[in-house]
Tab-separated table of C-alpha atoms in Angstrom:
chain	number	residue	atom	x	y	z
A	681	UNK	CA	-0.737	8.029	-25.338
A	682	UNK	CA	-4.300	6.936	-25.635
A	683	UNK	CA	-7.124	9.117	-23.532
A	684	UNK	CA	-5.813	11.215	-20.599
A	685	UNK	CA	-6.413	11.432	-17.355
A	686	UNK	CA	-4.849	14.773	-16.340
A	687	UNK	CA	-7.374	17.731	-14.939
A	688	UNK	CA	-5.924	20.417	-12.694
A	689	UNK	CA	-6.270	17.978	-9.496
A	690	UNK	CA	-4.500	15.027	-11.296
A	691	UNK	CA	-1.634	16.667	-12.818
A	692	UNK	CA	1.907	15.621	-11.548
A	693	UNK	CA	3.892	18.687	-10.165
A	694	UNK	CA	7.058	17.132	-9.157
A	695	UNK	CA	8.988	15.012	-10.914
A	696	UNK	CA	6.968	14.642	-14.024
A	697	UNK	CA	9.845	12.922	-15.967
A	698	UNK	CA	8.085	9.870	-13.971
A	699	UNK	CA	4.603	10.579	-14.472
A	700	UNK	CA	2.262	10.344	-17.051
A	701	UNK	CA	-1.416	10.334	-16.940
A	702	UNK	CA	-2.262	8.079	-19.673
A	703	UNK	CA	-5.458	5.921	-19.498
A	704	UNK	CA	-4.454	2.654	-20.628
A	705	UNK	CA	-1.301	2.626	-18.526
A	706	UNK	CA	-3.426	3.901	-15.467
A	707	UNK	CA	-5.641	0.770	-16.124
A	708	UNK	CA	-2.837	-1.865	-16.192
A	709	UNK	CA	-1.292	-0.934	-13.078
A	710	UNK	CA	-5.237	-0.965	-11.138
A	711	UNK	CA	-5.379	-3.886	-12.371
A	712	UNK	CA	-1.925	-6.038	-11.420
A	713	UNK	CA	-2.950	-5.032	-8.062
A	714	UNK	CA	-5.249	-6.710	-5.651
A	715	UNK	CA	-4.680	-3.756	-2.688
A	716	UNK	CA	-5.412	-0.118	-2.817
A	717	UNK	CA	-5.546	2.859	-0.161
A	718	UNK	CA	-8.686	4.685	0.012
A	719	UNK	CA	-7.908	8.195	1.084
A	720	UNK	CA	-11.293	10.101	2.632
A	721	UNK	CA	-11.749	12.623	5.712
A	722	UNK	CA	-14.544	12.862	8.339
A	723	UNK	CA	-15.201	16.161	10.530
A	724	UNK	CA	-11.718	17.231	9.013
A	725	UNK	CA	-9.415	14.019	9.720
A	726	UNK	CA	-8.039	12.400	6.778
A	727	UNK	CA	-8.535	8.546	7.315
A	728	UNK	CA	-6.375	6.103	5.084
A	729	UNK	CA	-7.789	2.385	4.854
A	730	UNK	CA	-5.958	-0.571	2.831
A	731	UNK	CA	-8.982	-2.345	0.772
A	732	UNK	CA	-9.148	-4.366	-2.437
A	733	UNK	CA	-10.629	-3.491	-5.327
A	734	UNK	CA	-11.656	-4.193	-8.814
A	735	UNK	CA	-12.574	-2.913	-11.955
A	736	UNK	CA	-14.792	-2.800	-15.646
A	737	UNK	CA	-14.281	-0.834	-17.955
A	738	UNK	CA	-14.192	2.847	-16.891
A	739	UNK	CA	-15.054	1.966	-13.179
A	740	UNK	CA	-13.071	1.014	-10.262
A	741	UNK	CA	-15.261	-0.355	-7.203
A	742	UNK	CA	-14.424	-1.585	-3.925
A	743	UNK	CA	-16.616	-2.939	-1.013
A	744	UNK	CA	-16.953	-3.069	2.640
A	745	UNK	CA	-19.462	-3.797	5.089
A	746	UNK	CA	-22.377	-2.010	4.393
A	747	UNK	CA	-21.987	0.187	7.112
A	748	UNK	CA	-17.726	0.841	6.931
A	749	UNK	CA	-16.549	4.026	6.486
A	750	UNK	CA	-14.702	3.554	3.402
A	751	UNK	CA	-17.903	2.810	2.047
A	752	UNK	CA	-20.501	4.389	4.021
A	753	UNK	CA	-18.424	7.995	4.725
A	754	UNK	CA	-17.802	9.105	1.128
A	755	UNK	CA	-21.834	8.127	0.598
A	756	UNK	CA	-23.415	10.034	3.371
A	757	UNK	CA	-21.810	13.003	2.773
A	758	UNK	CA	-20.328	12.830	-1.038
A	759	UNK	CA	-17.004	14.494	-1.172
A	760	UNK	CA	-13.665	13.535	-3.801
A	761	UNK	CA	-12.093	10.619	-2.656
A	762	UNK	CA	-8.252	10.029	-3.155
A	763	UNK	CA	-6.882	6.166	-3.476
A	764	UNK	CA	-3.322	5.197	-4.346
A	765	UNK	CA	-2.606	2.016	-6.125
A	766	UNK	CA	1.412	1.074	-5.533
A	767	UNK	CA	3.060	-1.801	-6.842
A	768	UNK	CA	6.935	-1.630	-5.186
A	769	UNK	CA	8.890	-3.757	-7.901
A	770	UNK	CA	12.509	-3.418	-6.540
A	771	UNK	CA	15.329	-1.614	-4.507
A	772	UNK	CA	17.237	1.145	-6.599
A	773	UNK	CA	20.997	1.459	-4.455
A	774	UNK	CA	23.053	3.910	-6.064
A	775	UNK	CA	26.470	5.393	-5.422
A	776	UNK	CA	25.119	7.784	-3.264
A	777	UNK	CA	22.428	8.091	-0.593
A	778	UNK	CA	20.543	10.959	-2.487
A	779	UNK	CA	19.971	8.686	-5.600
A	780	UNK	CA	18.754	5.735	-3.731
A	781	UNK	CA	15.316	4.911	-5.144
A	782	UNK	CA	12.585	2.169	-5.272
A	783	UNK	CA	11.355	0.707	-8.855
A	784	UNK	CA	7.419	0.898	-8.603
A	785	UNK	CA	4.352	1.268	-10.307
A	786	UNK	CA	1.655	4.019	-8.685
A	787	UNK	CA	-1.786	5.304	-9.613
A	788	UNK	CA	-3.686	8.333	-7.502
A	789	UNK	CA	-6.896	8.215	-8.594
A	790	UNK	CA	-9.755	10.714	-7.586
A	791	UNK	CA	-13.310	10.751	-7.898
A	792	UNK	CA	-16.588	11.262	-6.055
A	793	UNK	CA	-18.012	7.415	-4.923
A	794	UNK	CA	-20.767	6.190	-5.775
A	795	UNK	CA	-23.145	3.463	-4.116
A	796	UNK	CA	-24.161	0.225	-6.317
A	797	UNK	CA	-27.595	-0.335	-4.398
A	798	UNK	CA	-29.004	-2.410	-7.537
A	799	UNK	CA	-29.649	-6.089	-5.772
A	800	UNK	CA	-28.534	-7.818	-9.605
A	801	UNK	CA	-25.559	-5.452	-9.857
A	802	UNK	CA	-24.328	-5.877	-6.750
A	803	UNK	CA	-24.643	-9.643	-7.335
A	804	UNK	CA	-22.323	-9.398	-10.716
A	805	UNK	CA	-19.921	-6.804	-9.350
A	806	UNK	CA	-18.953	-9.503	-6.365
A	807	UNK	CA	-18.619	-12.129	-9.262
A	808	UNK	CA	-15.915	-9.511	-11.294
A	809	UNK	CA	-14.171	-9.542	-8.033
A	810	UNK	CA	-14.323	-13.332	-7.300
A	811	UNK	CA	-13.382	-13.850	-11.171
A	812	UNK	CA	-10.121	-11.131	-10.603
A	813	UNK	CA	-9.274	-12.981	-6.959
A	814	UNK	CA	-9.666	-16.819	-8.384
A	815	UNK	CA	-10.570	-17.120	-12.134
A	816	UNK	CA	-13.469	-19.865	-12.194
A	817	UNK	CA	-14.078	-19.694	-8.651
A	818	UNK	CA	-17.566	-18.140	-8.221
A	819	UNK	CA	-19.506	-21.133	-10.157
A	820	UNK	CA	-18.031	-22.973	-7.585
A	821	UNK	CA	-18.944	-21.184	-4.429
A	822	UNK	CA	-22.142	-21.869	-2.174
A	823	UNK	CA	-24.371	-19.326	-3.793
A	824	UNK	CA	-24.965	-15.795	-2.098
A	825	UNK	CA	-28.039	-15.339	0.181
A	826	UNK	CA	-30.432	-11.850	0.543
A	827	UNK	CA	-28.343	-11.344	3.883
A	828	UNK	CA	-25.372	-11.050	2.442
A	829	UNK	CA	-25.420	-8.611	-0.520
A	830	UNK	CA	-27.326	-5.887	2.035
A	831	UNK	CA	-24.305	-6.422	4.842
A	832	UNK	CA	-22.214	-5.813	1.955
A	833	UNK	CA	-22.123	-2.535	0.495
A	834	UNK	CA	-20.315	-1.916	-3.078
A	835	UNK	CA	-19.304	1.487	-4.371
A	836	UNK	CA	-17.366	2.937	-7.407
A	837	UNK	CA	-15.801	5.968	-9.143
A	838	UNK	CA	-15.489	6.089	-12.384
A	839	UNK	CA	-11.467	6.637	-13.593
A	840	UNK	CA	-11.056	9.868	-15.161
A	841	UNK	CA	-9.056	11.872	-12.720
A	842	UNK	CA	-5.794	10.223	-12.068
A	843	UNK	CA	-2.091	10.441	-12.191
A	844	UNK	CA	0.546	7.292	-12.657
A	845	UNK	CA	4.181	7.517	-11.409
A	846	UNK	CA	6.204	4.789	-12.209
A	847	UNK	CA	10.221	3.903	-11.930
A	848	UNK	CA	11.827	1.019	-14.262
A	849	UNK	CA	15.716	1.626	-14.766
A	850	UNK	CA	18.569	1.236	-12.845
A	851	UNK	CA	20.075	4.095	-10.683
A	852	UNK	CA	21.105	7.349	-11.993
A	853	UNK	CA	23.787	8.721	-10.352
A	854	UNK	CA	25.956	12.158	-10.608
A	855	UNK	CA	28.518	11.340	-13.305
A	856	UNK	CA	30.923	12.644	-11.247
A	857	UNK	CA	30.045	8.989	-8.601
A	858	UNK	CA	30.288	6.713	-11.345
A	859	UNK	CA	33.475	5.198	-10.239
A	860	UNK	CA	33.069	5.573	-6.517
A	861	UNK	CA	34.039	1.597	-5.676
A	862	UNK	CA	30.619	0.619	-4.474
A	863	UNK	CA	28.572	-2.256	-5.933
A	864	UNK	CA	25.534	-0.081	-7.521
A	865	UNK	CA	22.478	-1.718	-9.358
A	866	UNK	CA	18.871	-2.971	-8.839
A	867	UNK	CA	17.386	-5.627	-6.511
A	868	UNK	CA	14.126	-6.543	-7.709
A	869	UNK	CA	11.101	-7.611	-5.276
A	870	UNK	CA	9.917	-10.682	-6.974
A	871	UNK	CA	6.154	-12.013	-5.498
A	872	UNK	CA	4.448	-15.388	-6.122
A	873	UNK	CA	1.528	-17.201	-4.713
A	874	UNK	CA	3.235	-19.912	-2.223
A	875	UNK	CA	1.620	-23.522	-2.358
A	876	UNK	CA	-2.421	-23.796	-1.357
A	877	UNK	CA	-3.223	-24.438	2.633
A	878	UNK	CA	-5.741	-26.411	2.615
A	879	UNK	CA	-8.406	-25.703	5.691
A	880	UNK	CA	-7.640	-28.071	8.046
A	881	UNK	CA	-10.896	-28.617	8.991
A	882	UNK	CA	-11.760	-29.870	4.802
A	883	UNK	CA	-12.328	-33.573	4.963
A	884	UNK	CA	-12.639	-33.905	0.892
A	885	UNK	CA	-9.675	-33.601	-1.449
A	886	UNK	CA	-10.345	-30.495	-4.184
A	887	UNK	CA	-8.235	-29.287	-6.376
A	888	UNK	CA	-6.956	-26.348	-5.217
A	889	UNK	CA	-7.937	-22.433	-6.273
A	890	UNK	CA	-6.235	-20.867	-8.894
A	891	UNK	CA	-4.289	-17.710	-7.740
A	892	UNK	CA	-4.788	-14.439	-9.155
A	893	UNK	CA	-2.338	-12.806	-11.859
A	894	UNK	CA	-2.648	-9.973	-9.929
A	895	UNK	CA	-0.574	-9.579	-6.240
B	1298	UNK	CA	-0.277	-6.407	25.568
B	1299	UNK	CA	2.866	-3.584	26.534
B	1300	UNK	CA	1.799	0.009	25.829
B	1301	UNK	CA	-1.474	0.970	24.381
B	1302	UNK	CA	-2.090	2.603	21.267
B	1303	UNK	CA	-5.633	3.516	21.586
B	1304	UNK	CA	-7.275	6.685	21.658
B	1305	UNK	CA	-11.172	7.919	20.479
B	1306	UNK	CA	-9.089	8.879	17.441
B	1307	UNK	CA	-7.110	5.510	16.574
B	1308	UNK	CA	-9.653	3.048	18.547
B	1309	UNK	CA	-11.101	0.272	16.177
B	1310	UNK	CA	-15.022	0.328	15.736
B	1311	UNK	CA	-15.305	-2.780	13.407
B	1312	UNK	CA	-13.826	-5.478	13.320
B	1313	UNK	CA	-12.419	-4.958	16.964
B	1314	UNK	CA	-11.767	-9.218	16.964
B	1315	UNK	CA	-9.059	-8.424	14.345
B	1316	UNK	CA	-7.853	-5.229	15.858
B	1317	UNK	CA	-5.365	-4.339	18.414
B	1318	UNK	CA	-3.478	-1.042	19.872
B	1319	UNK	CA	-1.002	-2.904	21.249
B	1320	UNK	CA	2.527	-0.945	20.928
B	1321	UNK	CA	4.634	-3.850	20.454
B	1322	UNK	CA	2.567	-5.231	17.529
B	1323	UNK	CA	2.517	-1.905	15.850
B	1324	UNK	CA	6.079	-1.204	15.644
B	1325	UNK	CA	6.826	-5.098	14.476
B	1326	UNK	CA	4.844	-4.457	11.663
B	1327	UNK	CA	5.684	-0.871	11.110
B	1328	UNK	CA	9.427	-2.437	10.885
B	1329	UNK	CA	8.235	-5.242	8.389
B	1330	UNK	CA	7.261	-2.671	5.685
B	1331	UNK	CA	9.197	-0.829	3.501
B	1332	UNK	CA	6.620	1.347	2.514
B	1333	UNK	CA	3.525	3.589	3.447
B	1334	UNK	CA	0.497	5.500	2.564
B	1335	UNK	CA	0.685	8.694	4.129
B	1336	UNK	CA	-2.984	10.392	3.786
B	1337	UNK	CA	-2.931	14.378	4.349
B	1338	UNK	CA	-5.506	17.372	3.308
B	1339	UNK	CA	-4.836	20.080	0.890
B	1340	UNK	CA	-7.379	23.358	0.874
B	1341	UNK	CA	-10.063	20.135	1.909
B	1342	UNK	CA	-8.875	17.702	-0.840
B	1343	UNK	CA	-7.325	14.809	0.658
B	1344	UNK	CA	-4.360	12.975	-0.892
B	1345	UNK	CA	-2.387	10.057	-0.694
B	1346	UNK	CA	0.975	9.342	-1.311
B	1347	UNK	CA	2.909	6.105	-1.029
B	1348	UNK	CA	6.773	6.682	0.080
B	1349	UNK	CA	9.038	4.589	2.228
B	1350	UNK	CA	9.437	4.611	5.815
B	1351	UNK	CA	11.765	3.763	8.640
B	1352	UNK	CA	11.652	3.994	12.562
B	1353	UNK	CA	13.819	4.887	15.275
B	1354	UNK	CA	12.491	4.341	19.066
B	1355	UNK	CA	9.088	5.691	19.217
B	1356	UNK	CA	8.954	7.631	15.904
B	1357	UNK	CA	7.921	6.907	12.373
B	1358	UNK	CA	10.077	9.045	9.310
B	1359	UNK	CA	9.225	9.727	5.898
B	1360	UNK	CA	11.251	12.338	3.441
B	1361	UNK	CA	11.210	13.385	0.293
B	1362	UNK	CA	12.116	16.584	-1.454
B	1363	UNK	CA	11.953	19.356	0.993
B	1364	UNK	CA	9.292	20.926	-0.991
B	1365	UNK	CA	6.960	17.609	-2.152
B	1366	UNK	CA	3.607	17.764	-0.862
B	1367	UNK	CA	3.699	15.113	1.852
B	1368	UNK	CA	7.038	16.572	4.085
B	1369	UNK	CA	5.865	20.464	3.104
B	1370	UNK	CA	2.444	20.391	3.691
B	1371	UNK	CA	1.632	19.337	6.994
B	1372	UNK	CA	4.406	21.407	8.045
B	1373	UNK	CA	3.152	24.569	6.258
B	1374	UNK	CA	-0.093	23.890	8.006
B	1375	UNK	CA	0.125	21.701	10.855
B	1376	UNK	CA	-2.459	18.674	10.574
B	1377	UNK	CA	-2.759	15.471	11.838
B	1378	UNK	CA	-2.360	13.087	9.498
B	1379	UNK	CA	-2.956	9.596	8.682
B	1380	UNK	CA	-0.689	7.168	7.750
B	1381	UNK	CA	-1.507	3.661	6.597
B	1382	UNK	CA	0.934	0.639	6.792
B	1383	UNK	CA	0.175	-2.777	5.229
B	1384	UNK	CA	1.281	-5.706	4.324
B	1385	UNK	CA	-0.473	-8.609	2.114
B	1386	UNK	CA	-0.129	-11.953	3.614
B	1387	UNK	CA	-2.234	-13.820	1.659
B	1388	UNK	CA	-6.123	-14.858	0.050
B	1389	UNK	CA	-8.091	-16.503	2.249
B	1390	UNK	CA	-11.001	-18.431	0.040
B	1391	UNK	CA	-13.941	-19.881	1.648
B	1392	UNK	CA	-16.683	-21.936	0.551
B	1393	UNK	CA	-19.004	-18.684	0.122
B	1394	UNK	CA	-18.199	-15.267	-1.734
B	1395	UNK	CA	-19.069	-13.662	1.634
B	1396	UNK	CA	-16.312	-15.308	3.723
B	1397	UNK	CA	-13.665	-14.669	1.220
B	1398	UNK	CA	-10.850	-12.085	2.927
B	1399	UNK	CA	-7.345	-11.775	2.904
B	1400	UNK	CA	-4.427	-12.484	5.759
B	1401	UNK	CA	-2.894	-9.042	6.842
B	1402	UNK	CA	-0.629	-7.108	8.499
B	1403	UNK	CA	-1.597	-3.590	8.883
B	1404	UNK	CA	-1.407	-0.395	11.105
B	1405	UNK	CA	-3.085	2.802	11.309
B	1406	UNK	CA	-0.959	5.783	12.270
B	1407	UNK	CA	-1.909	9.434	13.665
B	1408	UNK	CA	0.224	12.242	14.333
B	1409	UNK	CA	0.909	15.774	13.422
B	1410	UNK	CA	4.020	15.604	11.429
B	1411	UNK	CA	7.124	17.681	12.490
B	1412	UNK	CA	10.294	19.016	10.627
B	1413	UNK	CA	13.977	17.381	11.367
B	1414	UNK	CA	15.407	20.402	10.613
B	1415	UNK	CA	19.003	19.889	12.353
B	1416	UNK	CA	21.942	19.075	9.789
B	1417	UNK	CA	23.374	16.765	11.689
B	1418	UNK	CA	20.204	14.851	12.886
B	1419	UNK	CA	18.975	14.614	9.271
B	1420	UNK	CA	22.222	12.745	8.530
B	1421	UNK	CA	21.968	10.605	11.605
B	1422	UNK	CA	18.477	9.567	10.079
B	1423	UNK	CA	18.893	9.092	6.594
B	1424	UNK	CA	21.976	6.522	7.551
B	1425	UNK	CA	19.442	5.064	9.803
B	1426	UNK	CA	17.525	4.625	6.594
B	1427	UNK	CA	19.904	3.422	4.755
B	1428	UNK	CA	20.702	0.864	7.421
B	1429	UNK	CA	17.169	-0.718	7.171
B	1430	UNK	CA	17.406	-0.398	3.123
B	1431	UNK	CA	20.370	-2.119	2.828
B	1432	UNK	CA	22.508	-2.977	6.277
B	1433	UNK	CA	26.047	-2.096	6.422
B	1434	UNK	CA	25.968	0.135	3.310
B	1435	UNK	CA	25.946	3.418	4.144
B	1436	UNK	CA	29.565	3.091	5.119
B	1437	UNK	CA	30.577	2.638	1.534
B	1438	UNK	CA	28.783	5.300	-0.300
B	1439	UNK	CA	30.043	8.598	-1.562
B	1440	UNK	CA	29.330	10.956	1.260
B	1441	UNK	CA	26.483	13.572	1.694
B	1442	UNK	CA	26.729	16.726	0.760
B	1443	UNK	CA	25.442	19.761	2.010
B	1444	UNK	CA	23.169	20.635	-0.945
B	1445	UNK	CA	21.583	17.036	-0.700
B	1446	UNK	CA	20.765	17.615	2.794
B	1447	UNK	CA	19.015	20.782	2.204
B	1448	UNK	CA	17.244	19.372	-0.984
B	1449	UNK	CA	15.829	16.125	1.211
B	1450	UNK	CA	13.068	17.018	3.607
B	1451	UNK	CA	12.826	14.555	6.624
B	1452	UNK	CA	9.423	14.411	8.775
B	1453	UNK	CA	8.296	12.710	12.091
B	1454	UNK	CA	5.471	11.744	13.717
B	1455	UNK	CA	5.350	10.378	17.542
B	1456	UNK	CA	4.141	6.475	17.665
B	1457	UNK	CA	1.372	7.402	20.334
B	1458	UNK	CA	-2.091	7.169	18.451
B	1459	UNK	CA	-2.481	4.039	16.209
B	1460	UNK	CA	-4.279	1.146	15.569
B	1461	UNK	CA	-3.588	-2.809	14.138
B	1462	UNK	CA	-5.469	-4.776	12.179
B	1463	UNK	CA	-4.587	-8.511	10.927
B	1464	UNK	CA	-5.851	-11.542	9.478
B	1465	UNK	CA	-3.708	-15.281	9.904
B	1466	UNK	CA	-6.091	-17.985	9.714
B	1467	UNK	CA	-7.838	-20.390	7.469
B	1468	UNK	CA	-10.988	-19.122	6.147
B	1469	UNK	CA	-13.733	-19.311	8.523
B	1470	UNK	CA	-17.459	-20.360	6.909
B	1471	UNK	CA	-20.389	-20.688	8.092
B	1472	UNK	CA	-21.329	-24.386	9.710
B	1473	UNK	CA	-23.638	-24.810	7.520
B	1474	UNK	CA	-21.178	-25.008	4.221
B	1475	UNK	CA	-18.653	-26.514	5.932
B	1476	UNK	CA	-19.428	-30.224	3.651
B	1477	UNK	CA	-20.060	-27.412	0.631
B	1478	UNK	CA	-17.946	-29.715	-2.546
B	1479	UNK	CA	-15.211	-26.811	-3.532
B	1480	UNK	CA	-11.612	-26.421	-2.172
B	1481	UNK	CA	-11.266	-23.976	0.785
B	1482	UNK	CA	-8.089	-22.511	2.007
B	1483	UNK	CA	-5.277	-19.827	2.535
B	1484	UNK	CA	-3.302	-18.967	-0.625
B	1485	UNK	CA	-0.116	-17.847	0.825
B	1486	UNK	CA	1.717	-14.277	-0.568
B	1487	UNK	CA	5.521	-14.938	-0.914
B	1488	UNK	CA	8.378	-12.043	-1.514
B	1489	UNK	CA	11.541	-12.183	-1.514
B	1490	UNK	CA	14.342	-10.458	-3.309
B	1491	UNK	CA	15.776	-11.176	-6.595
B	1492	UNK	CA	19.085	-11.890	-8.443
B	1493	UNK	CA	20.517	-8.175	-7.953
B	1494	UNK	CA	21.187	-6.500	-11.288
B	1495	UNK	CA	24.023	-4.907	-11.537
B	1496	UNK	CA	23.860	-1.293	-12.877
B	1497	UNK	CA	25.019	-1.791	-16.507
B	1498	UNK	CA	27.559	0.741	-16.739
B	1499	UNK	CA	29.183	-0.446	-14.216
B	1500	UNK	CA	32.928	-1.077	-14.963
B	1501	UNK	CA	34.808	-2.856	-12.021
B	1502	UNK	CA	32.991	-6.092	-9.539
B	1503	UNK	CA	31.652	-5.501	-6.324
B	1504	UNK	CA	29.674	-7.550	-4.045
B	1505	UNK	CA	25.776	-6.730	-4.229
B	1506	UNK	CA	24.284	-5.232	-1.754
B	1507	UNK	CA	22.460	-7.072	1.418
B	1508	UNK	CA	18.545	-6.416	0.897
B	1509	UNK	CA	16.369	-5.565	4.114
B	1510	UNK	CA	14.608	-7.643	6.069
B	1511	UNK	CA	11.219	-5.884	5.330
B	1512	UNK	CA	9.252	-5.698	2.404
């Protein structure tokens, strides 16, 4: 266990044989992902967006158009954010419905955003993403103009308010199943970054981009 | 375009030439998942919970235990929530940071969540989950019994207010980088399921199971 992450929000209520709310493993999972789900409400209504995201050190950012409301919202009027990291690894198909399961990873992180409006920072922040999406990429990349980092707004939360669930075994079913004649085990979701599609429109050969580790 | 989707609630302000509220769409893609963020308030705090999904005619289920947070709570105190399905297709890399994005699948879902509270019909539906889990295998497992059925909390929500988003196409730069020296293309997300892995204290040989179709 290295620093925790529980508070009285965070803590895991059900189920805490599969939770934990330890920093470093909080930090892997963030980042082996590329997608998150940024949980926020306006006048009431609880709006869930799918964004990516990336992070240093204690802070995990994401960006949007300057004016998007998974950006924008939480800014205008500050309030605690929720975002769930998931990572679904495989099928768990036990003897019996009831212990039918998924193998995952899962952080729910909360915090209150804040805005990187620094012109320089925002600058390095999109080159931590670029470097997380295709390592060596950015020196490569037609550089970015004035336009572009004010359409583009970047905010973060520092992680200190989180929870991770997670699932790695195969099923556990009543002993009393264990011989019911059914084939019972683990089918795991594998991922992998398929061969590069070059833009049809490219007239040059390049080598290709290198993939991220994370899916 | 069959049956619209779109209502001041679930209609797309940005973006709208990647959005859609076409029925058809949604419930393809809603079919092509096997799992969900379902977004929800709590005394003003919103969370987010990932869980799995399936879909019969026009209405989305979830479950989990009949008292977790995400079948309970909206129940307790009727809301609407918002549920966010999504798949990752792929990273679309341009020849500036700006026009970077990824390919997508991914639909927005509103609805106040009702209780299957009939014994019978929450059978009926957690076959039908089984049946996009793993086709054919419900059949062969040790039957439900009443305590499980009482323990497992099933919710629905009417398809009726929801909106698409997706992204399948080569990046798309700005004319004037088009001759810019650096590869530019889609790299494509595969998944597919692995060698199944056979509970290890599992005695006699069965056939695996079938995986699903979604992911």
């Amino acid at each position: 266990m290295t620093q925790t992450l529980e508070t009285p929000l965070s803590k895991v209520k059900r189920g805490p044989n599969r939770a934990s709310h330890d920093k470093d493993l909080a930090l892997d999972i963030i980042d082996a992902a590329l997608m998150c789900h940024v949980g926020q409400t306006k006048d009431g209504q609880v709006f869930v967006t799918p964004t990516s995201h990336w992070r240093e050190g204690d802070y995990f950012y994401w960006h949007a158009h300057s004016k998007a409301r998974n950006v924008k919202g939480p800014i205008d009027k500050p309030e605690k954010v929720c975002i769930n990291i998931s990572l679904l690894d495989g099928l768990v198909l036990a003897r019996s419905a009831m212990h039918h399961s998924v193998n995952y990873r899962s952080v729910t992180l909360f915090g209150v955003p804040e805005l990187v409006d620094d012109k320089e920072e925002k600058v390095r922040q999109f080159k931590l993403f670029l470097d997380k999406v295709s390592p060596g990429r950015w020196e490569e990349l037609r550089p970015v103009n004035e336009s572009e980092i004010k359409a583009t707004g970047v905010v973060r939360i520092k992680i200190e308010e989180a929870s991770v669930k997670f699932r790695a075994e195969p099923p556990i079913d009543d002993a009393a199943d264990i011989d019911w004649p059914v084939w019972a085990g683990v089918v795991p979701l594998e991922r992998h970054w398929g061969a590069p599609q070059t833009d049809p429109i490219q007239q040059q050969n390049f080598a290709p981009a290198k993939p991220p580790k994370a899916f």
